[in-house]
Short mmCIF file of C-alpha atoms in Angstrom, two decimals:
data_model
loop_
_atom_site.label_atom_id
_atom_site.label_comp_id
_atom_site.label_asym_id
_atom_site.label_seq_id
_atom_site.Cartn_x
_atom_site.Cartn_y
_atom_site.Cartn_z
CA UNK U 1 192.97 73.58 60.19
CA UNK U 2 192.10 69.79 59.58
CA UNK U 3 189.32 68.42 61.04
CA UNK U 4 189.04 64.21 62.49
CA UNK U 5 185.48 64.21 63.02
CA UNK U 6 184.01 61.67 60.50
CA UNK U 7 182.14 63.02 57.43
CA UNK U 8 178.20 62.31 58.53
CA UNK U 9 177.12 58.89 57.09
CA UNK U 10 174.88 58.57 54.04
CA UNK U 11 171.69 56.66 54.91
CA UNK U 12 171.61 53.04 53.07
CA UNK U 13 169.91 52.91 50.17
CA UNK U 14 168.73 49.02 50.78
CA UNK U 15 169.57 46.43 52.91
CA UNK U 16 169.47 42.23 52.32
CA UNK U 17 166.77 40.20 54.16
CA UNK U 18 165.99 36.62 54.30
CA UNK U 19 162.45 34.84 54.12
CA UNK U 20 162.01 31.41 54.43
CA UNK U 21 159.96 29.76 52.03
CA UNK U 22 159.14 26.70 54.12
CA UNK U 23 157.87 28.03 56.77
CA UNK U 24 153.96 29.18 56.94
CA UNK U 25 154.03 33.30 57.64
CA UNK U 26 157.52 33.57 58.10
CA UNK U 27 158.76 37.10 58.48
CA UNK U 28 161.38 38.48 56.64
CA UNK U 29 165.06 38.27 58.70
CA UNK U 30 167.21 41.13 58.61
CA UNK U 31 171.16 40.25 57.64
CA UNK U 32 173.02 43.04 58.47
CA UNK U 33 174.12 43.56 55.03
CA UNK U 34 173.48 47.36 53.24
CA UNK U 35 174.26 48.84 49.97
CA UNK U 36 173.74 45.86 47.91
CA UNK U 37 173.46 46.04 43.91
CA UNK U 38 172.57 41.88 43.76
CA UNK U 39 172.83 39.16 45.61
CA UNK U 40 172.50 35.31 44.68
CA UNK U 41 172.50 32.19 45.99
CA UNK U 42 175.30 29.33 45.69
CA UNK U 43 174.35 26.35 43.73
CA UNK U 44 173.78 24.40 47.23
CA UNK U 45 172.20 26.74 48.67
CA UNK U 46 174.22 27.60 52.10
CA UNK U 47 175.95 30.68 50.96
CA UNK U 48 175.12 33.70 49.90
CA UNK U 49 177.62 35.92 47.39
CA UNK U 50 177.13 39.88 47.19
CA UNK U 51 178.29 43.14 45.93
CA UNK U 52 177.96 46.24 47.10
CA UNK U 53 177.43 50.26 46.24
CA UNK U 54 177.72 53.99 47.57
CA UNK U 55 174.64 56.08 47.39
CA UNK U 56 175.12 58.69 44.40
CA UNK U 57 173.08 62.11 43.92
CA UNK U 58 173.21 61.75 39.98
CA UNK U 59 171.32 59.05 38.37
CA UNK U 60 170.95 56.29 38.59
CA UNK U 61 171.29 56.64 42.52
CA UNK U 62 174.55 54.54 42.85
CA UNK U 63 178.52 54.02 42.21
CA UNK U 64 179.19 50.99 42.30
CA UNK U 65 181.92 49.22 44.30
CA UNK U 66 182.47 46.31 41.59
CA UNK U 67 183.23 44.25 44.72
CA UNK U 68 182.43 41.00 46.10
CA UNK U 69 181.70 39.10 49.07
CA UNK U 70 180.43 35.76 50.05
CA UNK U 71 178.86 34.79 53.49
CA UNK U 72 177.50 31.47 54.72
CA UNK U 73 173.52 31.03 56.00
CA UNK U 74 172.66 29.24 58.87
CA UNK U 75 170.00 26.83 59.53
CA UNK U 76 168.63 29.84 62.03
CA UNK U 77 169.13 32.23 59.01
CA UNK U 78 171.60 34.25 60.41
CA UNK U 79 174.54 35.40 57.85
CA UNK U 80 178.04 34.11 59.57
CA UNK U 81 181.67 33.84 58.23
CA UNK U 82 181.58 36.63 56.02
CA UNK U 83 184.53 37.15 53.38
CA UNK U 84 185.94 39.87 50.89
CA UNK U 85 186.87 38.02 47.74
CA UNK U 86 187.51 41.04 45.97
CA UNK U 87 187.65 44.32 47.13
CA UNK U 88 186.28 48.11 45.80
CA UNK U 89 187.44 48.56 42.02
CA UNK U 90 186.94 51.95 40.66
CA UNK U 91 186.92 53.67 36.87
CA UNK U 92 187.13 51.09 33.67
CA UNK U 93 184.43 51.72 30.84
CA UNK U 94 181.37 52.45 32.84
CA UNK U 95 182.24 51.11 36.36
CA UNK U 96 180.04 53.33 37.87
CA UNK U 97 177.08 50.72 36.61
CA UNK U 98 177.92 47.97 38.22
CA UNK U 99 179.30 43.90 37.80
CA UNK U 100 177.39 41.04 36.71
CA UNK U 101 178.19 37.71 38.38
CA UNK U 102 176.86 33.89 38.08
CA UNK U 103 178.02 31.02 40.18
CA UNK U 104 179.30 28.14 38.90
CA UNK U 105 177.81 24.78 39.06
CA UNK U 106 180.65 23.31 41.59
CA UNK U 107 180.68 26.44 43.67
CA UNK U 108 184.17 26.78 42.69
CA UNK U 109 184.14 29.94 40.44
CA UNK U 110 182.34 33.17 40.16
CA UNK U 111 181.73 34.23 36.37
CA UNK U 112 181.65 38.13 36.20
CA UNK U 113 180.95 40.71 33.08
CA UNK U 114 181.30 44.22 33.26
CA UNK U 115 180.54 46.38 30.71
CA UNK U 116 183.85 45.54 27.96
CA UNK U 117 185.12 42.52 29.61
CA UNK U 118 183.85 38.76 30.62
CA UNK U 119 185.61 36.73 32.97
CA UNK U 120 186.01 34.33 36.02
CA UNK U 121 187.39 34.50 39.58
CA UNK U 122 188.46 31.06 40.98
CA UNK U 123 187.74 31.45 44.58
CA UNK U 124 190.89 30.04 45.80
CA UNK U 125 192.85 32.17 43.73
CA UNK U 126 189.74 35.48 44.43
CA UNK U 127 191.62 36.84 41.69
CA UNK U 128 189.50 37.94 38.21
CA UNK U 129 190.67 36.21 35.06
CA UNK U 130 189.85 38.10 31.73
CA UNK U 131 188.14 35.61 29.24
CA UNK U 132 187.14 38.02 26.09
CA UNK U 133 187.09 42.11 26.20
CA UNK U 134 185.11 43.29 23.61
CA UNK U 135 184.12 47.83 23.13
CA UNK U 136 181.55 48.72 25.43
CA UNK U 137 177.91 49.75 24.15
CA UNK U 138 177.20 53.34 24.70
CA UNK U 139 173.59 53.98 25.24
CA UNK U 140 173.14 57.83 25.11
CA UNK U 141 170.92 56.92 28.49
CA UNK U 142 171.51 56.68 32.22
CA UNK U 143 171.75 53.08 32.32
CA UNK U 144 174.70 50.65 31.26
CA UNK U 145 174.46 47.09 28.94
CA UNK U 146 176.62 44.67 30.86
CA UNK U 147 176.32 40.78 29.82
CA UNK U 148 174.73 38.25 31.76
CA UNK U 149 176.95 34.85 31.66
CA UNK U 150 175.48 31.42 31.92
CA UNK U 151 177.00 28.09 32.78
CA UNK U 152 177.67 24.92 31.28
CA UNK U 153 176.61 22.01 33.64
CA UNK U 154 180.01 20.80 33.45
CA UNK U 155 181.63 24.29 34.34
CA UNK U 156 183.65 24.18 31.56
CA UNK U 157 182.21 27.17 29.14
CA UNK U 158 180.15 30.35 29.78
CA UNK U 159 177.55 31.33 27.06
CA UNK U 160 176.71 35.16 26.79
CA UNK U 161 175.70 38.46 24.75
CA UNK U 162 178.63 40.29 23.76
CA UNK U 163 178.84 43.57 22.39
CA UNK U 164 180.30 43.02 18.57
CA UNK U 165 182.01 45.60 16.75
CA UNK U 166 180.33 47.38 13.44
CA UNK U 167 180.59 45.76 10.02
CA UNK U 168 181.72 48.53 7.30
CA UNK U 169 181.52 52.16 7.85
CA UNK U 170 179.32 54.98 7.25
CA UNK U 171 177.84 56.81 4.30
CA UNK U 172 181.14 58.78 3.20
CA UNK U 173 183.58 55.61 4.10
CA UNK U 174 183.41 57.13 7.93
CA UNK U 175 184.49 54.78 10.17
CA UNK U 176 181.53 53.79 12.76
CA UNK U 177 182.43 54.14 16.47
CA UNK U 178 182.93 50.56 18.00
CA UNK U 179 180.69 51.72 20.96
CA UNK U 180 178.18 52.91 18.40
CA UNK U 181 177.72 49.71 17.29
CA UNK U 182 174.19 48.03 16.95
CA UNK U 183 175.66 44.16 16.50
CA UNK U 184 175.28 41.94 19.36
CA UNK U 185 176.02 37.82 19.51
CA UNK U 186 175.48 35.18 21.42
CA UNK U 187 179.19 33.40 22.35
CA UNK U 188 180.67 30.46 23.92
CA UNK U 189 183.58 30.89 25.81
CA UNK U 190 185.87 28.17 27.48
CA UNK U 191 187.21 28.90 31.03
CA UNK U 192 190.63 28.26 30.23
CA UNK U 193 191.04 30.21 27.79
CA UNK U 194 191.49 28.68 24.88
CA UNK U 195 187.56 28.71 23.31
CA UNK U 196 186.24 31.85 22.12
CA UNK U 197 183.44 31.32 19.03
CA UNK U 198 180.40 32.91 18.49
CA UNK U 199 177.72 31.06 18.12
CA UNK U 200 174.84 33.54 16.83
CA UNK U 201 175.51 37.01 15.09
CA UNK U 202 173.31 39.79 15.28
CA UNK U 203 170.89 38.19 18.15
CA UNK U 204 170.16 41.11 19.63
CA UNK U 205 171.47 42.61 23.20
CA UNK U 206 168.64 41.18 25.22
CA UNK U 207 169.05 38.03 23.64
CA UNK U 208 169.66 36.78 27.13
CA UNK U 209 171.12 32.59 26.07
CA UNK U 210 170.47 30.32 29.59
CA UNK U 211 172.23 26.91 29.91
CA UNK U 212 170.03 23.94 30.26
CA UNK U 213 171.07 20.87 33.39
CA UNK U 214 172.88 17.77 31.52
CA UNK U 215 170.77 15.23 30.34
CA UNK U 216 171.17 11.84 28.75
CA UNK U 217 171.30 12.18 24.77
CA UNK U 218 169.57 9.53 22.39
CA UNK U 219 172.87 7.11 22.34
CA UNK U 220 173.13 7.31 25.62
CA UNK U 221 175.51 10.56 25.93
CA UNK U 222 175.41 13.63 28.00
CA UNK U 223 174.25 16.35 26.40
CA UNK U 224 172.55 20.43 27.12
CA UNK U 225 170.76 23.02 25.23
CA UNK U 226 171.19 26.78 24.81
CA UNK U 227 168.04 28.61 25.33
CA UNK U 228 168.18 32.30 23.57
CA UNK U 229 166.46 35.32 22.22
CA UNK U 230 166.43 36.66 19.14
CA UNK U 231 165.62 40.30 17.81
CA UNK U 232 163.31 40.62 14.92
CA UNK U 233 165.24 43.95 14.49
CA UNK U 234 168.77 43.15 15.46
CA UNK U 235 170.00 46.89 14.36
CA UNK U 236 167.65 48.27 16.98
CA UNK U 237 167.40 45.47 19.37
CA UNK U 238 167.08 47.66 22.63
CA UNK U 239 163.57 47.43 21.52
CA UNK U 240 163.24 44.81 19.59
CA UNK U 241 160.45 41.90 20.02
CA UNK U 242 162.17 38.60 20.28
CA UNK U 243 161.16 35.05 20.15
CA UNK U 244 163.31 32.08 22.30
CA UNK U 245 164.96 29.67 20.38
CA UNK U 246 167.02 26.55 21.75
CA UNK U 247 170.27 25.37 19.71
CA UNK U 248 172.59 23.02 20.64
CA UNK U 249 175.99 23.82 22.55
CA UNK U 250 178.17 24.18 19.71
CA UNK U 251 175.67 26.47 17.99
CA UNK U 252 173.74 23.76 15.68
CA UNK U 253 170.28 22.27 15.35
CA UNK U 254 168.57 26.00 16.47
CA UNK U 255 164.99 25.98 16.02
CA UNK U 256 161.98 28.60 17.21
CA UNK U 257 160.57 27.12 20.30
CA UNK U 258 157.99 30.25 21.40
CA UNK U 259 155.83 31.30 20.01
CA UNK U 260 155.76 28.34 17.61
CA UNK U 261 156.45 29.19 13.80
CA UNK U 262 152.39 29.65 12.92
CA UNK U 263 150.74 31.89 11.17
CA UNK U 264 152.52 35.52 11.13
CA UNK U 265 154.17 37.77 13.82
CA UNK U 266 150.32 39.23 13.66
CA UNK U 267 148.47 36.75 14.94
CA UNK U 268 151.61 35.43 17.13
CA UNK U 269 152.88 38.13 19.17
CA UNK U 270 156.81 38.07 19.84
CA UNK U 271 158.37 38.48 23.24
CA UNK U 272 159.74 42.27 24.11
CA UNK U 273 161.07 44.27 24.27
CA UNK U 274 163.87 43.26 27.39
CA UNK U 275 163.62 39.08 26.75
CA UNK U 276 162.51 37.66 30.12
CA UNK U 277 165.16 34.76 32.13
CA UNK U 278 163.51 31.70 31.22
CA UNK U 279 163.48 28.59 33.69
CA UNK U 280 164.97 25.40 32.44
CA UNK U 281 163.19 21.97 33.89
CA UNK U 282 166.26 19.94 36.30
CA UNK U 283 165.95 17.37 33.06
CA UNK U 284 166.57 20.01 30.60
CA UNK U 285 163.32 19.35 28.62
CA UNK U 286 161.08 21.33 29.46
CA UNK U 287 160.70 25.96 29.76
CA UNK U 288 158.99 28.01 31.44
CA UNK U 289 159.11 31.73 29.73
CA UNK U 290 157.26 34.49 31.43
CA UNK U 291 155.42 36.81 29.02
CA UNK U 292 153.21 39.77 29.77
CA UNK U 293 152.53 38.27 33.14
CA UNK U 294 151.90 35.02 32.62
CA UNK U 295 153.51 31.93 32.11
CA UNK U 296 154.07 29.60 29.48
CA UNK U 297 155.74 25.78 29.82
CA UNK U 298 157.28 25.08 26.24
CA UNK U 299 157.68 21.06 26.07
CA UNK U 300 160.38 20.76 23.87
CA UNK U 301 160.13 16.79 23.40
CA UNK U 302 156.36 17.20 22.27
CA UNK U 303 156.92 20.56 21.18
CA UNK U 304 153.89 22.06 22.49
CA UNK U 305 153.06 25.13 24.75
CA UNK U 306 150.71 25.30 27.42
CA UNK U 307 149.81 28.61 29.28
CA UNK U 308 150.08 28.19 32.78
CA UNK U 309 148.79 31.08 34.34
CA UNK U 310 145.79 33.99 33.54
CA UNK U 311 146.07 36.42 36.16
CA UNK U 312 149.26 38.79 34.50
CA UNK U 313 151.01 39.35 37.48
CA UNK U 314 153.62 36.21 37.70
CA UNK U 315 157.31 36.91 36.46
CA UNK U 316 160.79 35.29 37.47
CA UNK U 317 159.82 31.68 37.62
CA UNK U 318 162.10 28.94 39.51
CA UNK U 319 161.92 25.00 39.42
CA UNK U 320 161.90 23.45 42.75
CA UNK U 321 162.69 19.65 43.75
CA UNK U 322 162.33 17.35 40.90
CA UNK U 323 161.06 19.41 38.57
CA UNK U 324 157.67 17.58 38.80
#
């Protein structure tokens, strides 16, 4: 016969917490939240956005639930008002992996990527909105390539790696498998639809580009910077050794910003492989790129580097206040 009792519960494989920075040995707050493949702040900083898993027996421990859900933080760090945006989506090219997301600048709109497809979800609408779908990258391994999008400061484009399709075929006149291919460029896409250019070909899949904060131009003007990787071996980028670059937003004026263009890739070791996030200044004119453990402020103005730290053990650095 059927049975009602309830299947027995998987134990979580993770839960959220919250530490406060500000406070002198604060202990880390519990926020009732389990199951969670990332988390990340809103641009003001009062409310948290999240998305969510099932524990899996198979590598890599997890299926994902593509989902998403935004809470607000108290002043007493407690998580309150929380709300599904988007519930569980299942199946697609390599769902299984997981969704990529990035807040807007406004707080408006939630950029997502999964593995074949880039897009927004206005969160008065909490619908997605396909921007670009592109073939998915097949990695022979038991781990997926999604993108990682980055905003404009004026919320008006996302910059990203997309997965390219192959260039001729092979020996024979075979056709190459799209997923097979080893192209990957940078691209600017508007969020209405009607941009879609790419702005570097062949950069390399960990290319990771990062948006810089608006800043004044030389005739007064607003302007931003693209900060990017590129492979020294695009064809085999997954391991590639990279070096950052910064171009302008519509893909001009690109110049090597670390390590500086001296001597040979001997005596100046490239980034890599897996390009680290860099940290743009709040004026936009200044990096900070994590490499082998330490970091390394890149003054574009002066264009000079300065190493910041010798013990090899910092990574994912984050301005704070002015910048200063």
């Amino acid at each position: 016969g059927r049975s009602t009792a309830e299947p027995p519960r998987e134990p979580p494989f993770n839960s959220l917490w919250l530490l406060d920075l500000t406070v002198s040995n604060a202990r880390p707050q519990p926020l009732g939240v389990e199951n969670v493949l990332g988390a990340f702040w809103s641009p003001r900083g009062d409310r948290i956005a999240y998305t969510t898993g099932r524990s899996s027996p198979g590598p890599p421990g997890w299926q994902a639930n593509n989902d998403l859900w935004i809470a607000r933080v108290t002043a007493s760090g407690e998580l309150v008002g929380k709300r599904q945006v988007l519930g569980p989506i299942f199946g697609g090219a390599y769902g299984w992996w997981g969704t990529n997301y990035a807040w807007s600048p406004d707080g408006t709109t939630i950029a997502y990527a999964w593995a074949d497809e880039i897009g927004i979800i206005p969160l008065r609408r909490a619908r997605r909105e396909t921007l670009y779908r592109f073939p998915p990258y097949r990695t022979y391994q038991e781990w997926v390539w999604v993108p990682e999008p980055s905003w404009s400061p004026d919320g008006r484009y996302l910059v990203a790696v997309l997965h390219d399709p192959p260039t001729g075929g092979l020996p024979g006149g075979a056709p190459v498998n799209p997923e097979d291919s080893p192209r990957f460029g940078i691209w600017v896409l508007s969020t209405d639809g009607e941009v879609a250019a790419r702005l570097v070909e062949e950069a390399g899949m960990w290319a990771l580009p990062r948006w810089s904060p608006e800043r004044t131009g030389p005739g007064g003007e607003p302007e931003s910077l693209i900060a990017f990787g590129r492979a020294l071996n695009p064809y085999a980028s997954e391991n590639s050794l990279y070096a950052v670059y910064v171009m302008d937003r519509d893909g001009s004026n690109r110049r090597r910003v670390y390590p500086l263009e001296v001597g040979t890739t001997d005596e100046v070791p490239l980034l890599g492989p897996h390009l680290p996030d860099v940290a743009w200044s709040p004026d936009g004119s200044q990096l900070v790129i994590p490499d082998r453990g330490d970091l390394f402020l890149v003054d574009l103005t002066k264009q000079q580097v300065w190493q910041l730290t010798l013990d090899g053990q910092a990574q994912m650095p984050r301005w704070v206040g002015g910048g200063e």
